[in-house]
Amino acid sequence: MRNVVVIGGGIVGLSVAWELSQRGQDVTVLEKEARWAAHQTGHNSNVVHAGLYYKPGSFKARMSVGGNRSIVDFARQYGVPVQVCGKLVVATREEEIPALDTLAERAEANGVPAKRITPAEAREYEPEVSCVAALRVESTGIIDFPAVCAALVRLLDEADADLRLNTPALGIRPARGGGVEVATGSAVLHADALVNCAGLHADRVAEMAGITPSARIVPFRGEYYELKPERRHLVRGLIYPVPDPTLPFLGVHLTRMLDGSVHAGPNAVLALRREGYRWADVSVKDLADVARFPGAWKLARKYAYPTGLEEVLRSFSKKRFAASLAQLVPAVTEDDIVRHGSGVRAQALRPDGSLVDDFLIESTKDQVHVLNAPSPAATSALEIAKYIADRVTD
């Protein structure tokens, strides 16, 4: 039996820990917060993605298609709320149809059950939707990802894993004779292997371990609204726009949640702190890291205008946000939506300013570092865990 320390108590870290424990490994999980799933996992849209958007053969494509099945099976086995409801991706203008056709081709290549439908057929699913064409994706679902994490914690407890909240990793170094040593505020842990699933801080943990990561984390905040209860009838399921293929974000969309509420969003703006859920959340250290990174300036030159400016304006303007939603469902007005929290996405960025568009996992002796795991990482968590566990046990 080997001892493995996993840093990060989100859905990826907990899934890795559970997979390793199933393979007979002795696992310790370190989470710096007082609760599990405190950041990305606990602030996302809870969508089980189908694998529609991703380049065939990529990690994202393979792991999200497999993850779509495995996370739904896990939820049903362990009593986690889940609903496979399908979704519509709608082209609202004729010039979006080629991109919609590309999505249909990717769906077929990735083995995702999806079909092109007419506007009339789209309105059979969503009577209030406006489109010139649509793609119906059957395997998309809604789940409670924090509840998935709670189930994983229960399973890890039953497997006698060492689960430590309020325990940040403060130092990492190679151990004499092999393995690694991880310093926390109260102890120095010796492990045969280390897995870094620190999400928004994954690059910093890698550097702490003596690794020069090939990409840096730049945090983007996504802000959400929700429809007022009396207007929830406007949306039956999930309605997405055709995404801009040059951007890593899907655009604002409408999602009916398990409790019947309808969430709208998110937009995408630079977060002023790695865990900055409001404009008022500012970290001088985090901003300095962004300012010192050449890739951030190259990204800004490419996207600051008009894309970035429009996202910032939409952040401050409820009217603009509602107008974006009305492109999908014209009946939605400014008076129909109210603020509903935000999340922060850990987007990995290369020094040349290019966005890392796939999962990025790097290994060295006795260490595995998950350096980019944005959406659909929650959907794919159990598949990512198998991949990492193979690396650790091999």
mmCIF file of N, CA and C in Angstrom, residues 22-149:
data_model
loop_
_atom_site.group_PDB
_atom_site.id
_atom_site.type_symbol
_atom_site.label_atom_id
_atom_site.label_comp_id
_atom_site.label_asym_id
_atom_site.label_seq_id
_atom_site.Cartn_x
_atom_site.Cartn_y
_atom_site.Cartn_z
ATOM 1 N N GLN A 22 -10.068 3.082 -3.667
ATOM 2 C CA GLN A 22 -10.627 1.846 -4.229
ATOM 3 C C GLN A 22 -9.533 0.928 -4.749
ATOM 4 N N ARG A 23 -8.398 1.524 -5.112
ATOM 5 C CA ARG A 23 -7.274 0.730 -5.610
ATOM 6 C C ARG A 23 -6.309 0.339 -4.495
ATOM 7 N N GLY A 24 -6.742 0.509 -3.256
ATOM 8 C CA GLY A 24 -5.955 0.042 -2.131
ATOM 9 C C GLY A 24 -4.897 0.996 -1.634
ATOM 10 N N GLN A 25 -4.962 2.268 -2.057
ATOM 11 C CA GLN A 25 -3.980 3.248 -1.610
ATOM 12 C C GLN A 25 -4.427 3.896 -0.299
ATOM 13 N N ASP A 26 -3.464 4.314 0.498
ATOM 14 C CA ASP A 26 -3.718 5.039 1.739
ATOM 15 C C ASP A 26 -3.730 6.527 1.399
ATOM 16 N N VAL A 27 -4.879 7.181 1.573
ATOM 17 C CA VAL A 27 -5.074 8.525 1.027
ATOM 18 C C VAL A 27 -5.286 9.543 2.130
ATOM 19 N N THR A 28 -4.617 10.701 1.968
ATOM 20 C CA THR A 28 -4.856 11.871 2.802
ATOM 21 C C THR A 28 -5.270 13.016 1.891
ATOM 22 N N VAL A 29 -6.366 13.703 2.238
ATOM 23 C CA VAL A 29 -6.841 14.848 1.457
ATOM 24 C C VAL A 29 -6.686 16.112 2.298
ATOM 25 N N LEU A 30 -6.016 17.106 1.731
ATOM 26 C CA LEU A 30 -5.825 18.394 2.390
ATOM 27 C C LEU A 30 -6.682 19.448 1.717
ATOM 28 N N GLU A 31 -7.536 20.102 2.488
ATOM 29 C CA GLU A 31 -8.373 21.193 1.976
ATOM 30 C C GLU A 31 -8.182 22.404 2.888
ATOM 31 N N LYS A 32 -7.828 23.528 2.294
ATOM 32 C CA LYS A 32 -7.525 24.708 3.106
ATOM 33 C C LYS A 32 -8.768 25.358 3.698
ATOM 34 N N GLU A 33 -9.937 25.128 3.110
ATOM 35 C CA GLU A 33 -11.163 25.747 3.612
ATOM 36 C C GLU A 33 -11.797 24.890 4.710
ATOM 37 N N ALA A 34 -12.832 25.437 5.328
ATOM 38 C CA ALA A 34 -13.519 24.741 6.414
ATOM 39 C C ALA A 34 -14.592 23.780 5.908
ATOM 40 N N ARG A 35 -14.793 23.718 4.610
ATOM 41 C CA ARG A 35 -15.802 22.821 4.045
ATOM 42 C C ARG A 35 -15.317 22.319 2.697
ATOM 43 N N TRP A 36 -15.890 21.216 2.266
ATOM 44 C CA TRP A 36 -15.561 20.634 0.976
ATOM 45 C C TRP A 36 -16.290 21.386 -0.135
ATOM 46 N N ALA A 37 -15.744 21.339 -1.328
ATOM 47 C CA ALA A 37 -16.380 21.948 -2.520
ATOM 48 C C ALA A 37 -16.654 23.432 -2.318
ATOM 49 N N ALA A 38 -15.693 24.135 -1.727
ATOM 50 C CA ALA A 38 -15.929 25.523 -1.329
ATOM 51 C C ALA A 38 -15.857 26.520 -2.478
ATOM 52 N N HIS A 39 -15.189 26.160 -3.562
ATOM 53 C CA HIS A 39 -14.980 27.173 -4.598
ATOM 54 C C HIS A 39 -15.575 26.742 -5.944
ATOM 55 N N GLN A 40 -14.782 26.314 -6.909
ATOM 56 C CA GLN A 40 -15.347 26.061 -8.239
ATOM 57 C C GLN A 40 -16.491 25.046 -8.206
ATOM 58 N N THR A 41 -16.321 23.957 -7.467
ATOM 59 C CA THR A 41 -17.361 22.930 -7.427
ATOM 60 C C THR A 41 -18.661 23.465 -6.832
ATOM 61 N N GLY A 42 -18.535 24.325 -5.834
ATOM 62 C CA GLY A 42 -19.720 24.829 -5.150
ATOM 63 C C GLY A 42 -20.317 26.075 -5.753
ATOM 64 N N HIS A 43 -19.746 26.557 -6.860
ATOM 65 C CA HIS A 43 -20.235 27.789 -7.478
ATOM 66 C C HIS A 43 -20.433 27.627 -8.986
ATOM 67 N N ASN A 44 -20.753 26.439 -9.436
ATOM 68 C CA ASN A 44 -20.956 26.275 -10.880
ATOM 69 C C ASN A 44 -22.430 26.061 -11.201
ATOM 70 N N SER A 45 -22.718 25.805 -12.463
ATOM 71 C CA SER A 45 -24.116 25.751 -12.914
ATOM 72 C C SER A 45 -24.772 24.395 -12.678
ATOM 73 N N ASN A 46 -23.995 23.405 -12.158
ATOM 74 C CA ASN A 46 -24.533 22.060 -11.877
ATOM 75 C C ASN A 46 -25.053 21.349 -13.121
ATOM 76 N N VAL A 47 -24.484 21.672 -14.272
ATOM 77 C CA VAL A 47 -24.864 21.012 -15.516
ATOM 78 C C VAL A 47 -23.971 19.793 -15.748
ATOM 79 N N VAL A 48 -24.578 18.668 -16.079
ATOM 80 C CA VAL A 48 -23.841 17.492 -16.540
ATOM 81 C C VAL A 48 -23.692 17.620 -18.047
ATOM 82 N N HIS A 49 -22.490 17.967 -18.485
ATOM 83 C CA HIS A 49 -22.274 18.234 -19.907
ATOM 84 C C HIS A 49 -22.220 16.942 -20.714
ATOM 85 N N ALA A 50 -22.582 17.059 -21.983
ATOM 86 C CA ALA A 50 -22.672 15.884 -22.845
ATOM 87 C C ALA A 50 -21.367 15.578 -23.572
ATOM 88 N N GLY A 51 -20.503 16.589 -23.751
ATOM 89 C CA GLY A 51 -19.285 16.409 -24.544
ATOM 90 C C GLY A 51 -19.422 16.948 -25.947
ATOM 91 N N LEU A 52 -20.336 17.870 -26.102
ATOM 92 C CA LEU A 52 -20.707 18.392 -27.421
ATOM 93 C C LEU A 52 -19.642 19.308 -28.022
ATOM 94 N N TYR A 53 -19.023 20.152 -27.199
ATOM 95 C CA TYR A 53 -18.265 21.282 -27.723
ATOM 96 C C TYR A 53 -16.811 20.979 -28.056
ATOM 97 N N TYR A 54 -16.295 19.855 -27.634
ATOM 98 C CA TYR A 54 -14.855 19.696 -27.550
ATOM 99 C C TYR A 54 -14.280 18.966 -28.756
ATOM 100 N N LYS A 55 -13.045 19.326 -29.070
ATOM 101 C CA LYS A 55 -12.357 18.762 -30.231
ATOM 102 C C LYS A 55 -12.292 17.240 -30.112
ATOM 103 N N PRO A 56 -12.737 16.521 -31.139
ATOM 104 C CA PRO A 56 -12.705 15.056 -31.074
ATOM 105 C C PRO A 56 -11.303 14.547 -30.765
ATOM 106 N N GLY A 57 -11.234 13.609 -29.847
ATOM 107 C CA GLY A 57 -9.957 13.039 -29.444
ATOM 108 C C GLY A 57 -9.290 13.755 -28.288
ATOM 109 N N SER A 58 -9.770 14.937 -27.918
ATOM 110 C CA SER A 58 -9.181 15.688 -26.814
ATOM 111 C C SER A 58 -9.541 15.052 -25.479
ATOM 112 N N PHE A 59 -8.788 15.424 -24.428
ATOM 113 C CA PHE A 59 -9.137 14.972 -23.084
ATOM 114 C C PHE A 59 -10.576 15.356 -22.760
ATOM 115 N N LYS A 60 -10.934 16.606 -23.036
ATOM 116 C CA LYS A 60 -12.272 17.065 -22.695
ATOM 117 C C LYS A 60 -13.345 16.230 -23.381
ATOM 118 N N ALA A 61 -13.139 15.943 -24.667
ATOM 119 C CA ALA A 61 -14.140 15.165 -25.398
ATOM 120 C C ALA A 61 -14.296 13.771 -24.798
ATOM 121 N N ARG A 62 -13.174 13.090 -24.617
ATOM 122 C CA ARG A 62 -13.230 11.711 -24.109
ATOM 123 C C ARG A 62 -13.768 11.656 -22.680
ATOM 124 N N MET A 63 -13.256 12.548 -21.854
ATOM 125 C CA MET A 63 -13.605 12.456 -20.440
ATOM 126 C C MET A 63 -14.995 12.987 -20.135
ATOM 127 N N SER A 64 -15.474 13.945 -20.917
ATOM 128 C CA SER A 64 -16.830 14.427 -20.648
ATOM 129 C C SER A 64 -17.881 13.444 -21.137
ATOM 130 N N VAL A 65 -17.637 12.792 -22.267
ATOM 131 C CA VAL A 65 -18.599 11.785 -22.735
ATOM 132 C C VAL A 65 -18.647 10.616 -21.758
ATOM 133 N N GLY A 66 -17.473 10.133 -21.339
ATOM 134 C CA GLY A 66 -17.453 9.073 -20.339
ATOM 135 C C GLY A 66 -17.972 9.543 -18.998
ATOM 136 N N GLY A 67 -17.605 10.783 -18.634
ATOM 137 C CA GLY A 67 -18.029 11.333 -17.358
ATOM 138 C C GLY A 67 -19.526 11.558 -17.281
ATOM 139 N N ASN A 68 -20.135 11.909 -18.402
ATOM 140 C CA ASN A 68 -21.587 12.086 -18.436
ATOM 141 C C ASN A 68 -22.284 10.825 -17.941
ATOM 142 N N ARG A 69 -21.786 9.686 -18.363
ATOM 143 C CA ARG A 69 -22.390 8.420 -17.931
ATOM 144 C C ARG A 69 -22.015 8.095 -16.486
ATOM 145 N N SER A 70 -20.725 8.230 -16.168
ATOM 146 C CA SER A 70 -20.276 7.766 -14.853
ATOM 147 C C SER A 70 -20.796 8.644 -13.719
ATOM 148 N N ILE A 71 -20.908 9.964 -13.931
ATOM 149 C CA ILE A 71 -21.380 10.817 -12.844
ATOM 150 C C ILE A 71 -22.875 10.617 -12.605
ATOM 151 N N VAL A 72 -23.636 10.355 -13.691
ATOM 152 C CA VAL A 72 -25.073 10.071 -13.530
ATOM 153 C C VAL A 72 -25.259 8.731 -12.827
ATOM 154 N N ASP A 73 -24.465 7.728 -13.226
ATOM 155 C CA ASP A 73 -24.558 6.424 -12.561
ATOM 156 C C ASP A 73 -24.204 6.536 -11.080
ATOM 157 N N PHE A 74 -23.151 7.315 -10.784
ATOM 158 C CA PHE A 74 -22.744 7.510 -9.386
ATOM 159 C C PHE A 74 -23.873 8.154 -8.590
ATOM 160 N N ALA A 75 -24.463 9.203 -9.166
ATOM 161 C CA ALA A 75 -25.529 9.917 -8.471
ATOM 162 C C ALA A 75 -26.701 8.977 -8.168
ATOM 163 N N ARG A 76 -27.094 8.199 -9.143
ATOM 164 C CA ARG A 76 -28.223 7.290 -8.938
ATOM 165 C C ARG A 76 -27.895 6.205 -7.914
ATOM 166 N N GLN A 77 -26.651 5.752 -7.912
ATOM 167 C CA GLN A 77 -26.261 4.699 -6.970
ATOM 168 C C GLN A 77 -26.225 5.199 -5.537
ATOM 169 N N TYR A 78 -25.810 6.472 -5.348
ATOM 170 C CA TYR A 78 -25.590 6.970 -3.993
ATOM 171 C C TYR A 78 -26.600 8.041 -3.575
ATOM 172 N N GLY A 79 -27.713 8.116 -4.281
ATOM 173 C CA GLY A 79 -28.807 8.960 -3.830
ATOM 174 C C GLY A 79 -28.598 10.447 -3.997
ATOM 175 N N VAL A 80 -27.807 10.831 -4.993
ATOM 176 C CA VAL A 80 -27.577 12.249 -5.270
ATOM 177 C C VAL A 80 -28.609 12.715 -6.294
ATOM 178 N N PRO A 81 -29.257 13.855 -6.082
ATOM 179 C CA PRO A 81 -30.247 14.334 -7.055
ATOM 180 C C PRO A 81 -29.634 14.562 -8.441
ATOM 181 N N VAL A 82 -30.277 14.021 -9.460
ATOM 182 C CA VAL A 82 -29.827 14.186 -10.836
ATOM 183 C C VAL A 82 -31.022 14.033 -11.762
ATOM 184 N N GLN A 83 -30.990 14.760 -12.868
ATOM 185 C CA GLN A 83 -32.047 14.657 -13.875
ATOM 186 C C GLN A 83 -31.422 14.809 -15.255
ATOM 187 N N VAL A 84 -31.597 13.815 -16.102
ATOM 188 C CA VAL A 84 -31.114 13.899 -17.479
ATOM 189 C C VAL A 84 -32.257 14.466 -18.311
ATOM 190 N N CYS A 85 -32.158 15.760 -18.597
ATOM 191 C CA CYS A 85 -33.275 16.483 -19.198
ATOM 192 C C CYS A 85 -33.026 16.918 -20.634
ATOM 193 N N GLY A 86 -31.780 16.838 -21.096
ATOM 194 C CA GLY A 86 -31.464 17.325 -22.428
ATOM 195 C C GLY A 86 -31.402 18.841 -22.484
ATOM 196 N N LYS A 87 -30.911 19.375 -23.611
ATOM 197 C CA LYS A 87 -30.860 20.829 -23.775
ATOM 198 C C LYS A 87 -30.973 21.194 -25.244
ATOM 199 N N LEU A 88 -31.244 22.478 -25.469
ATOM 200 C CA LEU A 88 -31.251 23.047 -26.804
ATOM 201 C C LEU A 88 -30.077 24.006 -26.956
ATOM 202 N N VAL A 89 -29.367 23.881 -28.063
ATOM 203 C CA VAL A 89 -28.409 24.903 -28.487
ATOM 204 C C VAL A 89 -29.035 25.589 -29.687
ATOM 205 N N VAL A 90 -29.253 26.902 -29.590
ATOM 206 C CA VAL A 90 -30.057 27.572 -30.603
ATOM 207 C C VAL A 90 -29.252 28.620 -31.366
ATOM 208 N N ALA A 91 -29.417 28.606 -32.667
ATOM 209 C CA ALA A 91 -28.881 29.667 -33.524
ATOM 210 C C ALA A 91 -29.970 30.732 -33.656
ATOM 211 N N THR A 92 -29.660 31.935 -33.222
ATOM 212 C CA THR A 92 -30.658 33.010 -33.278
ATOM 213 C C THR A 92 -30.526 33.856 -34.538
ATOM 214 N N ARG A 93 -29.438 33.637 -35.308
ATOM 215 C CA ARG A 93 -29.216 34.363 -36.570
ATOM 216 C C ARG A 93 -28.715 33.389 -37.625
ATOM 217 N N GLU A 94 -29.004 33.693 -38.882
ATOM 218 C CA GLU A 94 -28.605 32.801 -39.978
ATOM 219 C C GLU A 94 -27.099 32.573 -39.997
ATOM 220 N N GLU A 95 -26.322 33.614 -39.649
ATOM 221 C CA GLU A 95 -24.862 33.481 -39.721
ATOM 222 C C GLU A 95 -24.304 32.538 -38.652
ATOM 223 N N GLU A 96 -25.133 32.125 -37.686
ATOM 224 C CA GLU A 96 -24.686 31.163 -36.673
ATOM 225 C C GLU A 96 -24.893 29.715 -37.105
ATOM 226 N N ILE A 97 -25.598 29.492 -38.188
ATOM 227 C CA ILE A 97 -25.921 28.125 -38.604
ATOM 228 C C ILE A 97 -24.671 27.308 -38.936
ATOM 229 N N PRO A 98 -23.663 27.859 -39.645
ATOM 230 C CA PRO A 98 -22.458 27.045 -39.876
ATOM 231 C C PRO A 98 -21.806 26.562 -38.582
ATOM 232 N N ALA A 99 -21.752 27.417 -37.559
ATOM 233 C CA ALA A 99 -21.182 26.995 -36.280
ATOM 234 C C ALA A 99 -22.051 25.933 -35.621
ATOM 235 N N LEU A 100 -23.370 26.045 -35.771
ATOM 236 C CA LEU A 100 -24.267 25.018 -35.237
ATOM 237 C C LEU A 100 -24.032 23.688 -35.947
ATOM 238 N N ASP A 101 -23.834 23.735 -37.261
ATOM 239 C CA ASP A 101 -23.544 22.518 -38.016
ATOM 240 C C ASP A 101 -22.224 21.884 -37.561
ATOM 241 N N THR A 102 -21.243 22.732 -37.253
ATOM 242 C CA THR A 102 -19.969 22.221 -36.739
ATOM 243 C C THR A 102 -20.170 21.507 -35.418
ATOM 244 N N LEU A 103 -21.021 22.076 -34.553
ATOM 245 C CA LEU A 103 -21.327 21.407 -33.291
ATOM 246 C C LEU A 103 -21.995 20.052 -33.528
ATOM 247 N N ALA A 104 -22.890 19.999 -34.502
ATOM 248 C CA ALA A 104 -23.552 18.728 -34.815
ATOM 249 C C ALA A 104 -22.533 17.685 -35.277
ATOM 250 N N GLU A 105 -21.559 18.134 -36.065
ATOM 251 C CA GLU A 105 -20.505 17.223 -36.532
ATOM 252 C C GLU A 105 -19.646 16.739 -35.366
ATOM 253 N N ARG A 106 -19.337 17.657 -34.459
ATOM 254 C CA ARG A 106 -18.541 17.265 -33.287
ATOM 255 C C ARG A 106 -19.318 16.288 -32.413
ATOM 256 N N ALA A 107 -20.603 16.532 -32.265
ATOM 257 C CA ALA A 107 -21.430 15.622 -31.472
ATOM 258 C C ALA A 107 -21.357 14.215 -32.042
ATOM 259 N N GLU A 108 -21.492 14.107 -33.349
ATOM 260 C CA GLU A 108 -21.431 12.793 -33.982
ATOM 261 C C GLU A 108 -20.068 12.149 -33.793
ATOM 262 N N ALA A 109 -18.999 12.958 -33.970
ATOM 263 C CA ALA A 109 -17.643 12.426 -33.820
ATOM 264 C C ALA A 109 -17.367 11.975 -32.391
ATOM 265 N N ASN A 110 -17.953 12.669 -31.416
ATOM 266 C CA ASN A 110 -17.700 12.346 -30.017
ATOM 267 C C ASN A 110 -18.672 11.316 -29.446
ATOM 268 N N GLY A 111 -19.652 10.897 -30.250
ATOM 269 C CA GLY A 111 -20.623 9.922 -29.766
ATOM 270 C C GLY A 111 -21.677 10.512 -28.858
ATOM 271 N N VAL A 112 -21.992 11.799 -29.073
ATOM 272 C CA VAL A 112 -22.999 12.487 -28.261
ATOM 273 C C VAL A 112 -24.346 12.422 -28.973
ATOM 274 N N PRO A 113 -25.403 11.968 -28.301
ATOM 275 C CA PRO A 113 -26.718 11.913 -28.950
ATOM 276 C C PRO A 113 -27.295 13.314 -29.154
ATOM 277 N N ALA A 114 -27.261 13.782 -30.401
ATOM 278 C CA ALA A 114 -27.737 15.130 -30.724
ATOM 279 C C ALA A 114 -28.282 15.132 -32.144
ATOM 280 N N LYS A 115 -29.251 16.004 -32.396
ATOM 281 C CA LYS A 115 -29.810 16.085 -33.745
ATOM 282 C C LYS A 115 -30.227 17.517 -34.055
ATOM 283 N N ARG A 116 -30.101 17.901 -35.320
ATOM 284 C CA ARG A 116 -30.569 19.204 -35.787
ATOM 285 C C ARG A 116 -32.086 19.187 -35.844
ATOM 286 N N ILE A 117 -32.702 20.251 -35.362
ATOM 287 C CA ILE A 117 -34.149 20.354 -35.422
ATOM 288 C C ILE A 117 -34.554 21.733 -35.935
ATOM 289 N N THR A 118 -35.787 21.845 -36.359
ATOM 290 C CA THR A 118 -36.312 23.097 -36.908
ATOM 291 C C THR A 118 -36.768 24.020 -35.780
ATOM 292 N N PRO A 119 -37.003 25.302 -36.093
ATOM 293 C CA PRO A 119 -37.546 26.199 -35.067
ATOM 294 C C PRO A 119 -38.868 25.691 -34.481
ATOM 295 N N ALA A 120 -39.720 25.133 -35.311
ATOM 296 C CA ALA A 120 -40.991 24.621 -34.806
ATOM 297 C C ALA A 120 -40.761 23.461 -33.844
ATOM 298 N N GLU A 121 -39.822 22.578 -34.180
ATOM 299 C CA GLU A 121 -39.510 21.458 -33.291
ATOM 300 C C GLU A 121 -38.879 21.957 -31.988
ATOM 301 N N ALA A 122 -38.049 22.992 -32.092
ATOM 302 C CA ALA A 122 -37.434 23.564 -30.888
ATOM 303 C C ALA A 122 -38.506 24.099 -29.937
ATOM 304 N N ARG A 123 -39.544 24.701 -30.512
ATOM 305 C CA ARG A 123 -40.601 25.263 -29.668
ATOM 306 C C ARG A 123 -41.468 24.180 -29.021
ATOM 307 N N GLU A 124 -41.393 22.955 -29.515
ATOM 308 C CA GLU A 124 -42.073 21.864 -28.820
ATOM 309 C C GLU A 124 -41.394 21.581 -27.472
ATOM 310 N N TYR A 125 -40.071 21.798 -27.424
ATOM 311 C CA TYR A 125 -39.337 21.654 -26.167
ATOM 312 C C TYR A 125 -39.428 22.926 -25.331
ATOM 313 N N GLU A 126 -39.263 24.077 -25.992
ATOM 314 C CA GLU A 126 -39.221 25.375 -25.306
ATOM 315 C C GLU A 126 -40.140 26.345 -26.051
ATOM 316 N N PRO A 127 -41.390 26.445 -25.641
ATOM 317 C CA PRO A 127 -42.361 27.254 -26.390
ATOM 318 C C PRO A 127 -41.964 28.724 -26.537
ATOM 319 N N GLU A 128 -41.152 29.265 -25.657
ATOM 320 C CA GLU A 128 -40.812 30.684 -25.702
ATOM 321 C C GLU A 128 -39.495 30.969 -26.426
ATOM 322 N N VAL A 129 -38.816 29.936 -26.925
ATOM 323 C CA VAL A 129 -37.498 30.143 -27.522
ATOM 324 C C VAL A 129 -37.608 30.804 -28.891
ATOM 325 N N SER A 130 -36.574 31.562 -29.256
ATOM 326 C CA SER A 130 -36.491 32.171 -30.586
ATOM 327 C C SER A 130 -35.236 31.652 -31.269
ATOM 328 N N CYS A 131 -35.390 31.096 -32.468
ATOM 329 C CA CYS A 131 -34.219 30.571 -33.179
ATOM 330 C C CYS A 131 -34.547 30.390 -34.655
ATOM 331 N N VAL A 132 -33.489 30.261 -35.445
ATOM 332 C CA VAL A 132 -33.639 29.923 -36.859
ATOM 333 C C VAL A 132 -33.275 28.461 -37.104
ATOM 334 N N ALA A 133 -32.606 27.849 -36.131
ATOM 335 C CA ALA A 133 -32.269 26.424 -36.153
ATOM 336 C C ALA A 133 -31.807 26.057 -34.754
ATOM 337 N N ALA A 134 -31.806 24.769 -34.451
ATOM 338 C CA ALA A 134 -31.400 24.339 -33.112
ATOM 339 C C ALA A 134 -30.813 22.946 -33.157
ATOM 340 N N LEU A 135 -30.092 22.640 -32.101
ATOM 341 C CA LEU A 135 -29.534 21.311 -31.898
ATOM 342 C C LEU A 135 -30.095 20.783 -30.583
ATOM 343 N N ARG A 136 -30.706 19.622 -30.628
ATOM 344 C CA ARG A 136 -31.244 18.987 -29.431
ATOM 345 C C ARG A 136 -30.225 17.965 -28.934
ATOM 346 N N VAL A 137 -29.762 18.138 -27.705
ATOM 347 C CA VAL A 137 -28.759 17.264 -27.096
ATOM 348 C C VAL A 137 -29.433 16.508 -25.958
ATOM 349 N N GLU A 138 -29.558 15.205 -26.101
ATOM 350 C CA GLU A 138 -30.386 14.437 -25.175
ATOM 351 C C GLU A 138 -29.712 14.106 -23.849
ATOM 352 N N SER A 139 -28.377 13.988 -23.817
ATOM 353 C CA SER A 139 -27.725 13.448 -22.617
ATOM 354 C C SER A 139 -27.290 14.506 -21.615
ATOM 355 N N THR A 140 -27.524 15.775 -21.892
ATOM 356 C CA THR A 140 -27.215 16.817 -20.914
ATOM 357 C C THR A 140 -28.142 16.680 -19.710
ATOM 358 N N GLY A 141 -27.612 16.951 -18.528
ATOM 359 C CA GLY A 141 -28.429 16.817 -17.326
ATOM 360 C C GLY A 141 -28.138 17.898 -16.308
ATOM 361 N N ILE A 142 -28.853 17.825 -15.200
ATOM 362 C CA ILE A 142 -28.671 18.712 -14.048
ATOM 363 C C ILE A 142 -28.418 17.830 -12.834
ATOM 364 N N ILE A 143 -27.465 18.252 -12.007
ATOM 365 C CA ILE A 143 -27.069 17.459 -10.850
ATOM 366 C C ILE A 143 -26.746 18.403 -9.706
ATOM 367 N N ASP A 144 -26.550 17.872 -8.537
ATOM 368 C CA ASP A 144 -26.091 18.647 -7.381
ATOM 369 C C ASP A 144 -24.642 18.243 -7.108
ATOM 370 N N PHE A 145 -23.683 19.006 -7.674
ATOM 371 C CA PHE A 145 -22.277 18.624 -7.527
ATOM 372 C C PHE A 145 -21.782 18.690 -6.077
ATOM 373 N N PRO A 146 -22.174 19.686 -5.274
ATOM 374 C CA PRO A 146 -21.780 19.619 -3.859
ATOM 375 C C PRO A 146 -22.299 18.362 -3.159
ATOM 376 N N ALA A 147 -23.491 17.890 -3.555
ATOM 377 C CA ALA A 147 -24.006 16.648 -2.969
ATOM 378 C C ALA A 147 -23.188 15.443 -3.432
ATOM 379 N N VAL A 148 -22.665 15.487 -4.668
ATOM 380 C CA VAL A 148 -21.740 14.444 -5.119
ATOM 381 C C VAL A 148 -20.515 14.419 -4.202
ATOM 382 N N CYS A 149 -20.004 15.607 -3.889
ATOM 383 C CA CYS A 149 -18.836 15.687 -3.004
ATOM 384 C C CYS A 149 -19.153 15.149 -1.617
#
